[in-house]
C-alpha cells in the first residue's frame, strides 16, 4: 500500500468513525457501542504512515560505565 493510499484509507476510517454513534436509545432500552476497534485501526494506520514518511520511532541507547569503585 502506498503512502497516498494509506492517507486516503485513514481519512475514510476517520469519517466512518466520526459518523458512528456511541450510544443509541430506543424507548427504554439503551445500547452503547465500543469504538475501540476503529481507534485501533487509526493507530495502526498512523504508525504505518509515520514509518513510510521516515518518522518512525526514535530509539535512544544510553551507555553507563563505572570503574567498579
mmCIF file with all atom_site columns, N, CA, C and O in Angstrom, residues 9-64:
data_model
loop_
_atom_site.group_PDB
_atom_site.id
_atom_site.type_symbol
_atom_site.label_atom_id
_atom_site.label_alt_id
_atom_site.label_comp_id
_atom_site.label_asym_id
_atom_site.label_entity_id
_atom_site.label_seq_id
_atom_site.pdbx_PDB_ins_code
_atom_site.Cartn_x
_atom_site.Cartn_y
_atom_site.Cartn_z
_atom_site.occupancy
_atom_site.B_iso_or_equiv
_atom_site.pdbx_formal_charge
_atom_site.auth_seq_id
_atom_site.auth_comp_id
_atom_site.auth_asym_id
_atom_site.auth_atom_id
_atom_site.pdbx_PDB_model_num
ATOM 1   N N  . UNK A 1 9  ? -7.064  5.956  3.068  1.00 0.00 ? 9  UNK A N  1
ATOM 2   C CA . UNK A 1 9  ? -7.740  4.976  3.924  1.00 0.00 ? 9  UNK A CA 1
ATOM 3   C C  . UNK A 1 9  ? -7.950  5.543  5.320  1.00 0.00 ? 9  UNK A C  1
ATOM 4   O O  . UNK A 1 9  ? -8.997  5.352  5.933  1.00 0.00 ? 9  UNK A O  1
ATOM 5   N N  . UNK A 1 10 ? -6.957  6.280  5.829  1.00 0.00 ? 10 UNK A N  1
ATOM 6   C CA . UNK A 1 10 ? -7.090  6.900  7.142  1.00 0.00 ? 10 UNK A CA 1
ATOM 7   C C  . UNK A 1 10 ? -8.233  7.895  7.159  1.00 0.00 ? 10 UNK A C  1
ATOM 8   O O  . UNK A 1 10 ? -9.005  7.956  8.106  1.00 0.00 ? 10 UNK A O  1
ATOM 9   N N  . UNK A 1 11 ? -8.359  8.676  6.095  1.00 0.00 ? 11 UNK A N  1
ATOM 10  C CA . UNK A 1 11 ? -9.459  9.637  6.009  1.00 0.00 ? 11 UNK A CA 1
ATOM 11  C C  . UNK A 1 11 ? -10.810 8.931  5.968  1.00 0.00 ? 11 UNK A C  1
ATOM 12  O O  . UNK A 1 11 ? -11.774 9.376  6.595  1.00 0.00 ? 11 UNK A O  1
ATOM 13  N N  . UNK A 1 12 ? -10.896 7.807  5.231  1.00 0.00 ? 12 UNK A N  1
ATOM 14  C CA . UNK A 1 12 ? -12.145 7.046  5.175  1.00 0.00 ? 12 UNK A CA 1
ATOM 15  C C  . UNK A 1 12 ? -12.503 6.467  6.540  1.00 0.00 ? 12 UNK A C  1
ATOM 16  O O  . UNK A 1 12 ? -13.659 6.532  6.966  1.00 0.00 ? 12 UNK A O  1
ATOM 17  N N  . UNK A 1 13 ? -11.515 5.904  7.222  1.00 0.00 ? 13 UNK A N  1
ATOM 18  C CA . UNK A 1 13 ? -11.769 5.331  8.543  1.00 0.00 ? 13 UNK A CA 1
ATOM 19  C C  . UNK A 1 13 ? -12.166 6.424  9.528  1.00 0.00 ? 13 UNK A C  1
ATOM 20  O O  . UNK A 1 13 ? -13.081 6.237  10.345 1.00 0.00 ? 13 UNK A O  1
ATOM 21  N N  . UNK A 1 14 ? -11.508 7.571  9.457  1.00 0.00 ? 14 UNK A N  1
ATOM 22  C CA . UNK A 1 14 ? -11.827 8.677  10.348 1.00 0.00 ? 14 UNK A CA 1
ATOM 23  C C  . UNK A 1 14 ? -13.264 9.168  10.111 1.00 0.00 ? 14 UNK A C  1
ATOM 24  O O  . UNK A 1 14 ? -14.008 9.397  11.066 1.00 0.00 ? 14 UNK A O  1
ATOM 25  N N  . UNK A 1 15 ? -13.654 9.292  8.859  1.00 0.00 ? 15 UNK A N  1
ATOM 26  C CA . UNK A 1 15 ? -15.019 9.732  8.549  1.00 0.00 ? 15 UNK A CA 1
ATOM 27  C C  . UNK A 1 15 ? -16.033 8.700  9.020  1.00 0.00 ? 15 UNK A C  1
ATOM 28  O O  . UNK A 1 15 ? -17.089 9.059  9.572  1.00 0.00 ? 15 UNK A O  1
ATOM 29  N N  . UNK A 1 16 ? -15.726 7.425  8.847  1.00 0.00 ? 16 UNK A N  1
ATOM 30  C CA . UNK A 1 16 ? -16.624 6.358  9.282  1.00 0.00 ? 16 UNK A CA 1
ATOM 31  C C  . UNK A 1 16 ? -16.749 6.361  10.810 1.00 0.00 ? 16 UNK A C  1
ATOM 32  O O  . UNK A 1 16 ? -17.839 6.208  11.350 1.00 0.00 ? 16 UNK A O  1
ATOM 33  N N  . UNK A 1 17 ? -15.615 6.531  11.504 1.00 0.00 ? 17 UNK A N  1
ATOM 34  C CA . UNK A 1 17 ? -15.646 6.546  12.974 1.00 0.00 ? 17 UNK A CA 1
ATOM 35  C C  . UNK A 1 17 ? -16.428 7.745  13.492 1.00 0.00 ? 17 UNK A C  1
ATOM 36  O O  . UNK A 1 17 ? -17.188 7.634  14.444 1.00 0.00 ? 17 UNK A O  1
ATOM 37  N N  . UNK A 1 18 ? -16.250 8.900  12.848 1.00 0.00 ? 18 UNK A N  1
ATOM 38  C CA . UNK A 1 18 ? -16.964 10.095 13.300 1.00 0.00 ? 18 UNK A CA 1
ATOM 39  C C  . UNK A 1 18 ? -18.459 10.000 13.038 1.00 0.00 ? 18 UNK A C  1
ATOM 40  O O  . UNK A 1 18 ? -19.245 10.648 13.728 1.00 0.00 ? 18 UNK A O  1
ATOM 41  N N  . UNK A 1 19 ? -18.867 9.201  12.054 1.00 0.00 ? 19 UNK A N  1
ATOM 42  C CA . UNK A 1 19 ? -20.292 9.057  11.767 1.00 0.00 ? 19 UNK A CA 1
ATOM 43  C C  . UNK A 1 19 ? -20.954 8.009  12.659 1.00 0.00 ? 19 UNK A C  1
ATOM 44  O O  . UNK A 1 19 ? -22.174 7.941  12.725 1.00 0.00 ? 19 UNK A O  1
ATOM 45  N N  . UNK A 1 20 ? -20.157 7.201  13.361 1.00 0.00 ? 20 UNK A N  1
ATOM 46  C CA . UNK A 1 20 ? -20.711 6.198  14.252 1.00 0.00 ? 20 UNK A CA 1
ATOM 47  C C  . UNK A 1 20 ? -21.292 6.850  15.499 1.00 0.00 ? 20 UNK A C  1
ATOM 48  O O  . UNK A 1 20 ? -20.799 7.866  15.974 1.00 0.00 ? 20 UNK A O  1
ATOM 49  N N  . UNK A 1 21 ? -22.313 6.223  16.008 1.00 0.00 ? 21 UNK A N  1
ATOM 50  C CA . UNK A 1 21 ? -22.950 6.704  17.219 1.00 0.00 ? 21 UNK A CA 1
ATOM 51  C C  . UNK A 1 21 ? -22.501 5.809  18.362 1.00 0.00 ? 21 UNK A C  1
ATOM 52  O O  . UNK A 1 21 ? -22.542 4.591  18.271 1.00 0.00 ? 21 UNK A O  1
ATOM 53  N N  . UNK A 1 22 ? -22.049 6.418  19.432 1.00 0.00 ? 22 UNK A N  1
ATOM 54  C CA . UNK A 1 22 ? -21.544 5.640  20.560 1.00 0.00 ? 22 UNK A CA 1
ATOM 55  C C  . UNK A 1 22 ? -22.682 5.101  21.426 1.00 0.00 ? 22 UNK A C  1
ATOM 56  O O  . UNK A 1 22 ? -22.550 4.058  22.047 1.00 0.00 ? 22 UNK A O  1
ATOM 57  N N  . UNK A 1 23 ? -23.818 5.787  21.451 1.00 0.00 ? 23 UNK A N  1
ATOM 58  C CA . UNK A 1 23 ? -24.924 5.345  22.305 1.00 0.00 ? 23 UNK A CA 1
ATOM 59  C C  . UNK A 1 23 ? -26.246 5.583  21.572 1.00 0.00 ? 23 UNK A C  1
ATOM 60  O O  . UNK A 1 23 ? -26.472 6.655  21.033 1.00 0.00 ? 23 UNK A O  1
ATOM 61  N N  . UNK A 1 24 ? -27.107 4.578  21.581 1.00 0.00 ? 24 UNK A N  1
ATOM 62  C CA . UNK A 1 24 ? -28.414 4.672  20.935 1.00 0.00 ? 24 UNK A CA 1
ATOM 63  C C  . UNK A 1 24 ? -29.477 4.334  21.968 1.00 0.00 ? 24 UNK A C  1
ATOM 64  O O  . UNK A 1 24 ? -29.362 3.339  22.684 1.00 0.00 ? 24 UNK A O  1
ATOM 65  N N  . UNK A 1 25 ? -30.507 5.158  22.039 1.00 0.00 ? 25 UNK A N  1
ATOM 66  C CA . UNK A 1 25 ? -31.614 4.910  22.957 1.00 0.00 ? 25 UNK A CA 1
ATOM 67  C C  . UNK A 1 25 ? -32.892 4.797  22.144 1.00 0.00 ? 25 UNK A C  1
ATOM 68  O O  . UNK A 1 25 ? -33.230 5.690  21.369 1.00 0.00 ? 25 UNK A O  1
ATOM 69  N N  . UNK A 1 26 ? -33.590 3.673  22.334 1.00 0.00 ? 26 UNK A N  1
ATOM 70  C CA . UNK A 1 26 ? -34.877 3.457  21.691 1.00 0.00 ? 26 UNK A CA 1
ATOM 71  C C  . UNK A 1 26 ? -35.854 3.073  22.790 1.00 0.00 ? 26 UNK A C  1
ATOM 72  O O  . UNK A 1 26 ? -35.726 2.018  23.417 1.00 0.00 ? 26 UNK A O  1
ATOM 73  N N  . UNK A 1 27 ? -36.803 3.954  23.023 1.00 0.00 ? 27 UNK A N  1
ATOM 74  C CA . UNK A 1 27 ? -37.753 3.689  24.105 1.00 0.00 ? 27 UNK A CA 1
ATOM 75  C C  . UNK A 1 27 ? -37.035 3.688  25.439 1.00 0.00 ? 27 UNK A C  1
ATOM 76  O O  . UNK A 1 27 ? -36.388 4.652  25.822 1.00 0.00 ? 27 UNK A O  1
ATOM 77  N N  . UNK A 1 28 ? -37.138 2.571  26.152 1.00 0.00 ? 28 UNK A N  1
ATOM 78  C CA . UNK A 1 28 ? -36.474 2.470  27.449 1.00 0.00 ? 28 UNK A CA 1
ATOM 79  C C  . UNK A 1 28 ? -35.187 1.654  27.387 1.00 0.00 ? 28 UNK A C  1
ATOM 80  O O  . UNK A 1 28 ? -34.574 1.375  28.397 1.00 0.00 ? 28 UNK A O  1
ATOM 81  N N  . UNK A 1 29 ? -34.760 1.292  26.182 1.00 0.00 ? 29 UNK A N  1
ATOM 82  C CA . UNK A 1 29 ? -33.543 0.491  26.027 1.00 0.00 ? 29 UNK A CA 1
ATOM 83  C C  . UNK A 1 29 ? -32.417 1.351  25.470 1.00 0.00 ? 29 UNK A C  1
ATOM 84  O O  . UNK A 1 29 ? -32.606 2.159  24.583 1.00 0.00 ? 29 UNK A O  1
ATOM 85  N N  . UNK A 1 30 ? -31.224 1.157  26.015 1.00 0.00 ? 30 UNK A N  1
ATOM 86  C CA . UNK A 1 30 ? -30.044 1.901  25.577 1.00 0.00 ? 30 UNK A CA 1
ATOM 87  C C  . UNK A 1 30 ? -28.937 0.911  25.225 1.00 0.00 ? 30 UNK A C  1
ATOM 88  O O  . UNK A 1 30 ? -28.682 -0.027 25.973 1.00 0.00 ? 30 UNK A O  1
ATOM 89  N N  . UNK A 1 31 ? -28.317 1.129  24.066 1.00 0.00 ? 31 UNK A N  1
ATOM 90  C CA . UNK A 1 31 ? -27.202 0.296  23.621 1.00 0.00 ? 31 UNK A CA 1
ATOM 91  C C  . UNK A 1 31 ? -25.997 1.199  23.443 1.00 0.00 ? 31 UNK A C  1
ATOM 92  O O  . UNK A 1 31 ? -26.082 2.249  22.810 1.00 0.00 ? 31 UNK A O  1
ATOM 93  N N  . UNK A 1 32 ? -24.869 0.777  24.017 1.00 0.00 ? 32 UNK A N  1
ATOM 94  C CA . UNK A 1 32 ? -23.640 1.550  23.877 1.00 0.00 ? 32 UNK A CA 1
ATOM 95  C C  . UNK A 1 32 ? -22.653 0.733  23.055 1.00 0.00 ? 32 UNK A C  1
ATOM 96  O O  . UNK A 1 32 ? -22.371 -0.418 23.365 1.00 0.00 ? 32 UNK A O  1
ATOM 97  N N  . UNK A 1 33 ? -22.136 1.347  21.997 1.00 0.00 ? 33 UNK A N  1
ATOM 98  C CA . UNK A 1 33 ? -21.200 0.681  21.109 1.00 0.00 ? 33 UNK A CA 1
ATOM 99  C C  . UNK A 1 33 ? -19.771 1.013  21.492 1.00 0.00 ? 33 UNK A C  1
ATOM 100 O O  . UNK A 1 33 ? -19.486 2.111  21.954 1.00 0.00 ? 33 UNK A O  1
ATOM 101 N N  . UNK A 1 34 ? -18.882 0.067  21.280 1.00 0.00 ? 34 UNK A N  1
ATOM 102 C CA . UNK A 1 34 ? -17.479 0.245  21.609 1.00 0.00 ? 34 UNK A CA 1
ATOM 103 C C  . UNK A 1 34 ? -16.726 0.664  20.346 1.00 0.00 ? 34 UNK A C  1
ATOM 104 O O  . UNK A 1 34 ? -16.754 -0.036 19.332 1.00 0.00 ? 34 UNK A O  1
ATOM 105 N N  . UNK A 1 35 ? -16.063 1.801  20.387 1.00 0.00 ? 35 UNK A N  1
ATOM 106 C CA . UNK A 1 35 ? -15.356 2.338  19.220 1.00 0.00 ? 35 UNK A CA 1
ATOM 107 C C  . UNK A 1 35 ? -13.867 2.037  19.268 1.00 0.00 ? 35 UNK A C  1
ATOM 108 O O  . UNK A 1 35 ? -13.093 2.614  18.515 1.00 0.00 ? 35 UNK A O  1
ATOM 109 N N  . UNK A 1 36 ? -13.433 1.113  20.123 1.00 0.00 ? 36 UNK A N  1
ATOM 110 C CA . UNK A 1 36 ? -12.003 0.837  20.262 1.00 0.00 ? 36 UNK A CA 1
ATOM 111 C C  . UNK A 1 36 ? -11.419 0.207  19.004 1.00 0.00 ? 36 UNK A C  1
ATOM 112 O O  . UNK A 1 36 ? -10.257 0.444  18.690 1.00 0.00 ? 36 UNK A O  1
ATOM 113 N N  . UNK A 1 37 ? -12.215 -0.594 18.284 1.00 0.00 ? 37 UNK A N  1
ATOM 114 C CA . UNK A 1 37 ? -11.683 -1.214 17.069 1.00 0.00 ? 37 UNK A CA 1
ATOM 115 C C  . UNK A 1 37 ? -11.339 -0.157 16.030 1.00 0.00 ? 37 UNK A C  1
ATOM 116 O O  . UNK A 1 37 ? -10.283 -0.218 15.396 1.00 0.00 ? 37 UNK A O  1
ATOM 117 N N  . UNK A 1 38 ? -12.190 0.838  15.868 1.00 0.00 ? 38 UNK A N  1
ATOM 118 C CA . UNK A 1 38 ? -11.901 1.921  14.923 1.00 0.00 ? 38 UNK A CA 1
ATOM 119 C C  . UNK A 1 38 ? -10.677 2.705  15.378 1.00 0.00 ? 38 UNK A C  1
ATOM 120 O O  . UNK A 1 38 ? -9.839  3.098  14.559 1.00 0.00 ? 38 UNK A O  1
ATOM 121 N N  . UNK A 1 39 ? -10.540 2.910  16.678 1.00 0.00 ? 39 UNK A N  1
ATOM 122 C CA . UNK A 1 39 ? -9.370  3.621  17.198 1.00 0.00 ? 39 UNK A CA 1
ATOM 123 C C  . UNK A 1 39 ? -8.092  2.821  16.980 1.00 0.00 ? 39 UNK A C  1
ATOM 124 O O  . UNK A 1 39 ? -7.037  3.396  16.688 1.00 0.00 ? 39 UNK A O  1
ATOM 125 N N  . UNK A 1 40 ? -8.172  1.493  17.097 1.00 0.00 ? 40 UNK A N  1
ATOM 126 C CA . UNK A 1 40 ? -7.001  0.652  16.858 1.00 0.00 ? 40 UNK A CA 1
ATOM 127 C C  . UNK A 1 40 ? -6.576  0.693  15.394 1.00 0.00 ? 40 UNK A C  1
ATOM 128 O O  . UNK A 1 40 ? -5.386  0.732  15.084 1.00 0.00 ? 40 UNK A O  1
ATOM 129 N N  . UNK A 1 41 ? -7.546  0.699  14.487 1.00 0.00 ? 41 UNK A N  1
ATOM 130 C CA . UNK A 1 41 ? -7.236  0.780  13.059 1.00 0.00 ? 41 UNK A CA 1
ATOM 131 C C  . UNK A 1 41 ? -6.564  2.116  12.753 1.00 0.00 ? 41 UNK A C  1
ATOM 132 O O  . UNK A 1 41 ? -5.581  2.172  12.011 1.00 0.00 ? 41 UNK A O  1
ATOM 133 N N  . UNK A 1 42 ? -7.069  3.194  13.346 1.00 0.00 ? 42 UNK A N  1
ATOM 134 C CA . UNK A 1 42 ? -6.456  4.510  13.133 1.00 0.00 ? 42 UNK A CA 1
ATOM 135 C C  . UNK A 1 42 ? -5.035  4.556  13.678 1.00 0.00 ? 42 UNK A C  1
ATOM 136 O O  . UNK A 1 42 ? -4.139  5.116  13.035 1.00 0.00 ? 42 UNK A O  1
ATOM 137 N N  . UNK A 1 43 ? -4.819  3.980  14.839 1.00 0.00 ? 43 UNK A N  1
ATOM 138 C CA . UNK A 1 43 ? -3.466  3.970  15.417 1.00 0.00 ? 43 UNK A CA 1
ATOM 139 C C  . UNK A 1 43 ? -2.509  3.183  14.535 1.00 0.00 ? 43 UNK A C  1
ATOM 140 O O  . UNK A 1 43 ? -1.359  3.590  14.330 1.00 0.00 ? 43 UNK A O  1
ATOM 141 N N  . UNK A 1 44 ? -2.975  2.060  13.996 1.00 0.00 ? 44 UNK A N  1
ATOM 142 C CA . UNK A 1 44 ? -2.126  1.253  13.108 1.00 0.00 ? 44 UNK A CA 1
ATOM 143 C C  . UNK A 1 44 ? -1.807  2.012  11.825 1.00 0.00 ? 44 UNK A C  1
ATOM 144 O O  . UNK A 1 44 ? -0.663  2.015  11.361 1.00 0.00 ? 44 UNK A O  1
ATOM 145 N N  . UNK A 1 45 ? -2.798  2.669  11.251 1.00 0.00 ? 45 UNK A N  1
ATOM 146 C CA . UNK A 1 45 ? -2.559  3.452  10.038 1.00 0.00 ? 45 UNK A CA 1
ATOM 147 C C  . UNK A 1 45 ? -1.609  4.613  10.318 1.00 0.00 ? 45 UNK A C  1
ATOM 148 O O  . UNK A 1 45 ? -0.724  4.902  9.507  1.00 0.00 ? 45 UNK A O  1
ATOM 149 N N  . UNK A 1 46 ? -1.761  5.272  11.455 1.00 0.00 ? 46 UNK A N  1
ATOM 150 C CA . UNK A 1 46 ? -0.845  6.364  11.815 1.00 0.00 ? 46 UNK A CA 1
ATOM 151 C C  . UNK A 1 46 ? 0.585   5.849  11.934 1.00 0.00 ? 46 UNK A C  1
ATOM 152 O O  . UNK A 1 46 ? 1.526   6.504  11.474 1.00 0.00 ? 46 UNK A O  1
ATOM 153 N N  . UNK A 1 47 ? 0.749   4.677  12.540 1.00 0.00 ? 47 UNK A N  1
ATOM 154 C CA . UNK A 1 47 ? 2.084   4.098  12.696 1.00 0.00 ? 47 UNK A CA 1
ATOM 155 C C  . UNK A 1 47 ? 2.690   3.763  11.341 1.00 0.00 ? 47 UNK A C  1
ATOM 156 O O  . UNK A 1 47 ? 3.848   4.082  11.066 1.00 0.00 ? 47 UNK A O  1
ATOM 157 N N  . UNK A 1 48 ? 1.890   3.164  10.458 1.00 0.00 ? 48 UNK A N  1
ATOM 158 C CA . UNK A 1 48 ? 2.392   2.786  9.137  1.00 0.00 ? 48 UNK A CA 1
ATOM 159 C C  . UNK A 1 48 ? 2.716   4.013  8.287  1.00 0.00 ? 48 UNK A C  1
ATOM 160 O O  . UNK A 1 48 ? 3.692   4.014  7.530  1.00 0.00 ? 48 UNK A O  1
ATOM 161 N N  . UNK A 1 49 ? 1.912   5.064  8.400  1.00 0.00 ? 49 UNK A N  1
ATOM 162 C CA . UNK A 1 49 ? 2.175   6.301  7.663  1.00 0.00 ? 49 UNK A CA 1
ATOM 163 C C  . UNK A 1 49 ? 3.466   6.940  8.168  1.00 0.00 ? 49 UNK A C  1
ATOM 164 O O  . UNK A 1 49 ? 4.289   7.404  7.377  1.00 0.00 ? 49 UNK A O  1
ATOM 165 N N  . UNK A 1 50 ? 3.661   6.954  9.474  1.00 0.00 ? 50 UNK A N  1
ATOM 166 C CA . UNK A 1 50 ? 4.878   7.533  10.042 1.00 0.00 ? 50 UNK A CA 1
ATOM 167 C C  . UNK A 1 50 ? 6.107   6.763  9.581  1.00 0.00 ? 50 UNK A C  1
ATOM 168 O O  . UNK A 1 50 ? 7.142   7.364  9.261  1.00 0.00 ? 50 UNK A O  1
ATOM 169 N N  . UNK A 1 51 ? 6.019   5.442  9.524  1.00 0.00 ? 51 UNK A N  1
ATOM 170 C CA . UNK A 1 51 ? 7.150   4.651  9.043  1.00 0.00 ? 51 UNK A CA 1
ATOM 171 C C  . UNK A 1 51 ? 7.438   4.929  7.574  1.00 0.00 ? 51 UNK A C  1
ATOM 172 O O  . UNK A 1 51 ? 8.598   5.012  7.164  1.00 0.00 ? 51 UNK A O  1
ATOM 173 N N  . UNK A 1 52 ? 6.387   5.083  6.765  1.00 0.00 ? 52 UNK A N  1
ATOM 174 C CA . UNK A 1 52 ? 6.571   5.338  5.340  1.00 0.00 ? 52 UNK A CA 1
ATOM 175 C C  . UNK A 1 52 ? 7.167   6.723  5.099  1.00 0.00 ? 52 UNK A C  1
ATOM 176 O O  . UNK A 1 52 ? 7.905   6.927  4.139  1.00 0.00 ? 52 UNK A O  1
ATOM 177 N N  . UNK A 1 53 ? 6.852   7.672  5.970  1.00 0.00 ? 53 UNK A N  1
ATOM 178 C CA . UNK A 1 53 ? 7.390   9.023  5.821  1.00 0.00 ? 53 UNK A CA 1
ATOM 179 C C  . UNK A 1 53 ? 8.766   9.164  6.449  1.00 0.00 ? 53 UNK A C  1
ATOM 180 O O  . UNK A 1 53 ? 9.370   10.218 6.368  1.00 0.00 ? 53 UNK A O  1
ATOM 181 N N  . UNK A 1 54 ? 9.241   8.126  7.079  1.00 0.00 ? 54 UNK A N  1
ATOM 182 C CA . UNK A 1 54 ? 10.553  8.184  7.710  1.00 0.00 ? 54 UNK A CA 1
ATOM 183 C C  . UNK A 1 54 ? 10.524  8.800  9.085  1.00 0.00 ? 54 UNK A C  1
ATOM 184 O O  . UNK A 1 54 ? 11.540  9.241  9.608  1.00 0.00 ? 54 UNK A O  1
ATOM 185 N N  . UNK A 1 55 ? 9.358   8.860  9.690  1.00 0.00 ? 55 UNK A N  1
ATOM 186 C CA . UNK A 1 55 ? 9.212   9.440  11.020 1.00 0.00 ? 55 UNK A CA 1
ATOM 187 C C  . UNK A 1 55 ? 8.957   8.345  12.048 1.00 0.00 ? 55 UNK A C  1
ATOM 188 O O  . UNK A 1 55 ? 8.181   8.521  12.968 1.00 0.00 ? 55 UNK A O  1
ATOM 189 N N  . UNK A 1 56 ? 9.611   7.236  11.878 1.00 0.00 ? 56 UNK A N  1
ATOM 190 C CA . UNK A 1 56 ? 9.420   6.119  12.793 1.00 0.00 ? 56 UNK A CA 1
ATOM 191 C C  . UNK A 1 56 ? 9.889   6.431  14.190 1.00 0.00 ? 56 UNK A C  1
ATOM 192 O O  . UNK A 1 56 ? 10.365  7.525  14.479 1.00 0.00 ? 56 UNK A O  1
ATOM 193 N N  . UNK A 1 57 ? 9.751   5.473  15.047 1.00 0.00 ? 57 UNK A N  1
ATOM 194 C CA . UNK A 1 57 ? 10.182  5.658  16.423 1.00 0.00 ? 57 UNK A CA 1
ATOM 195 C C  . UNK A 1 57 ? 11.675  5.912  16.485 1.00 0.00 ? 57 UNK A C  1
ATOM 196 O O  . UNK A 1 57 ? 12.455  5.252  15.822 1.00 0.00 ? 57 UNK A O  1
ATOM 197 N N  . UNK A 1 58 ? 12.043  6.853  17.291 1.00 0.00 ? 58 UNK A N  1
ATOM 198 C CA . UNK A 1 58 ? 13.457  7.102  17.517 1.00 0.00 ? 58 UNK A CA 1
ATOM 199 C C  . UNK A 1 58 ? 13.851  6.370  18.785 1.00 0.00 ? 58 UNK A C  1
ATOM 200 O O  . UNK A 1 58 ? 13.173  6.455  19.799 1.00 0.00 ? 58 UNK A O  1
ATOM 201 N N  . UNK A 1 59 ? 14.948  5.677  18.696 1.00 0.00 ? 59 UNK A N  1
ATOM 202 C CA . UNK A 1 59 ? 15.428  4.948  19.857 1.00 0.00 ? 59 UNK A CA 1
ATOM 203 C C  . UNK A 1 59 ? 16.704  5.593  20.347 1.00 0.00 ? 59 UNK A C  1
ATOM 204 O O  . UNK A 1 59 ? 17.537  6.017  19.571 1.00 0.00 ? 59 UNK A O  1
ATOM 205 N N  . UNK A 1 60 ? 16.820  5.631  21.643 1.00 0.00 ? 60 UNK A N  1
ATOM 206 C CA . UNK A 1 60 ? 17.989  6.220  22.259 1.00 0.00 ? 60 UNK A CA 1
ATOM 207 C C  . UNK A 1 60 ? 18.632  5.172  23.149 1.00 0.00 ? 60 UNK A C  1
ATOM 208 O O  . UNK A 1 60 ? 17.972  4.583  23.996 1.00 0.00 ? 60 UNK A O  1
ATOM 209 N N  . UNK A 1 61 ? 19.882  4.956  22.922 1.00 0.00 ? 61 UNK A N  1
ATOM 210 C CA . UNK A 1 61 ? 20.610  3.979  23.706 1.00 0.00 ? 61 UNK A CA 1
ATOM 211 C C  . UNK A 1 61 ? 21.578  4.725  24.621 1.00 0.00 ? 61 UNK A C  1
ATOM 212 O O  . UNK A 1 61 ? 22.413  5.490  24.156 1.00 0.00 ? 61 UNK A O  1
ATOM 213 N N  . UNK A 1 62 ? 21.443  4.510  25.895 1.00 0.00 ? 62 UNK A N  1
ATOM 214 C CA . UNK A 1 62 ? 22.306  5.152  26.862 1.00 0.00 ? 62 UNK A CA 1
ATOM 215 C C  . UNK A 1 62 ? 23.324  4.135  27.369 1.00 0.00 ? 62 UNK A C  1
ATOM 216 O O  . UNK A 1 62 ? 22.974  3.009  27.702 1.00 0.00 ? 62 UNK A O  1
ATOM 217 N N  . UNK A 1 63 ? 24.553  4.532  27.418 1.00 0.00 ? 63 UNK A N  1
ATOM 218 C CA . UNK A 1 63 ? 25.585  3.634  27.935 1.00 0.00 ? 63 UNK A CA 1
ATOM 219 C C  . UNK A 1 63 ? 26.053  4.162  29.285 1.00 0.00 ? 63 UNK A C  1
ATOM 220 O O  . UNK A 1 63 ? 26.172  5.368  29.483 1.00 0.00 ? 63 UNK A O  1
ATOM 221 N N  . UNK A 1 64 ? 26.291  3.259  30.176 1.00 0.00 ? 64 UNK A N  1
ATOM 222 C CA . UNK A 1 64 ? 26.739  3.618  31.521 1.00 0.00 ? 64 UNK A CA 1
ATOM 223 C C  . UNK A 1 64 ? 27.980  2.809  31.820 1.00 0.00 ? 64 UNK A C  1
ATOM 224 O O  . UNK A 1 64 ? 28.028  1.602  31.565 1.00 0.00 ? 64 UNK A O  1
#
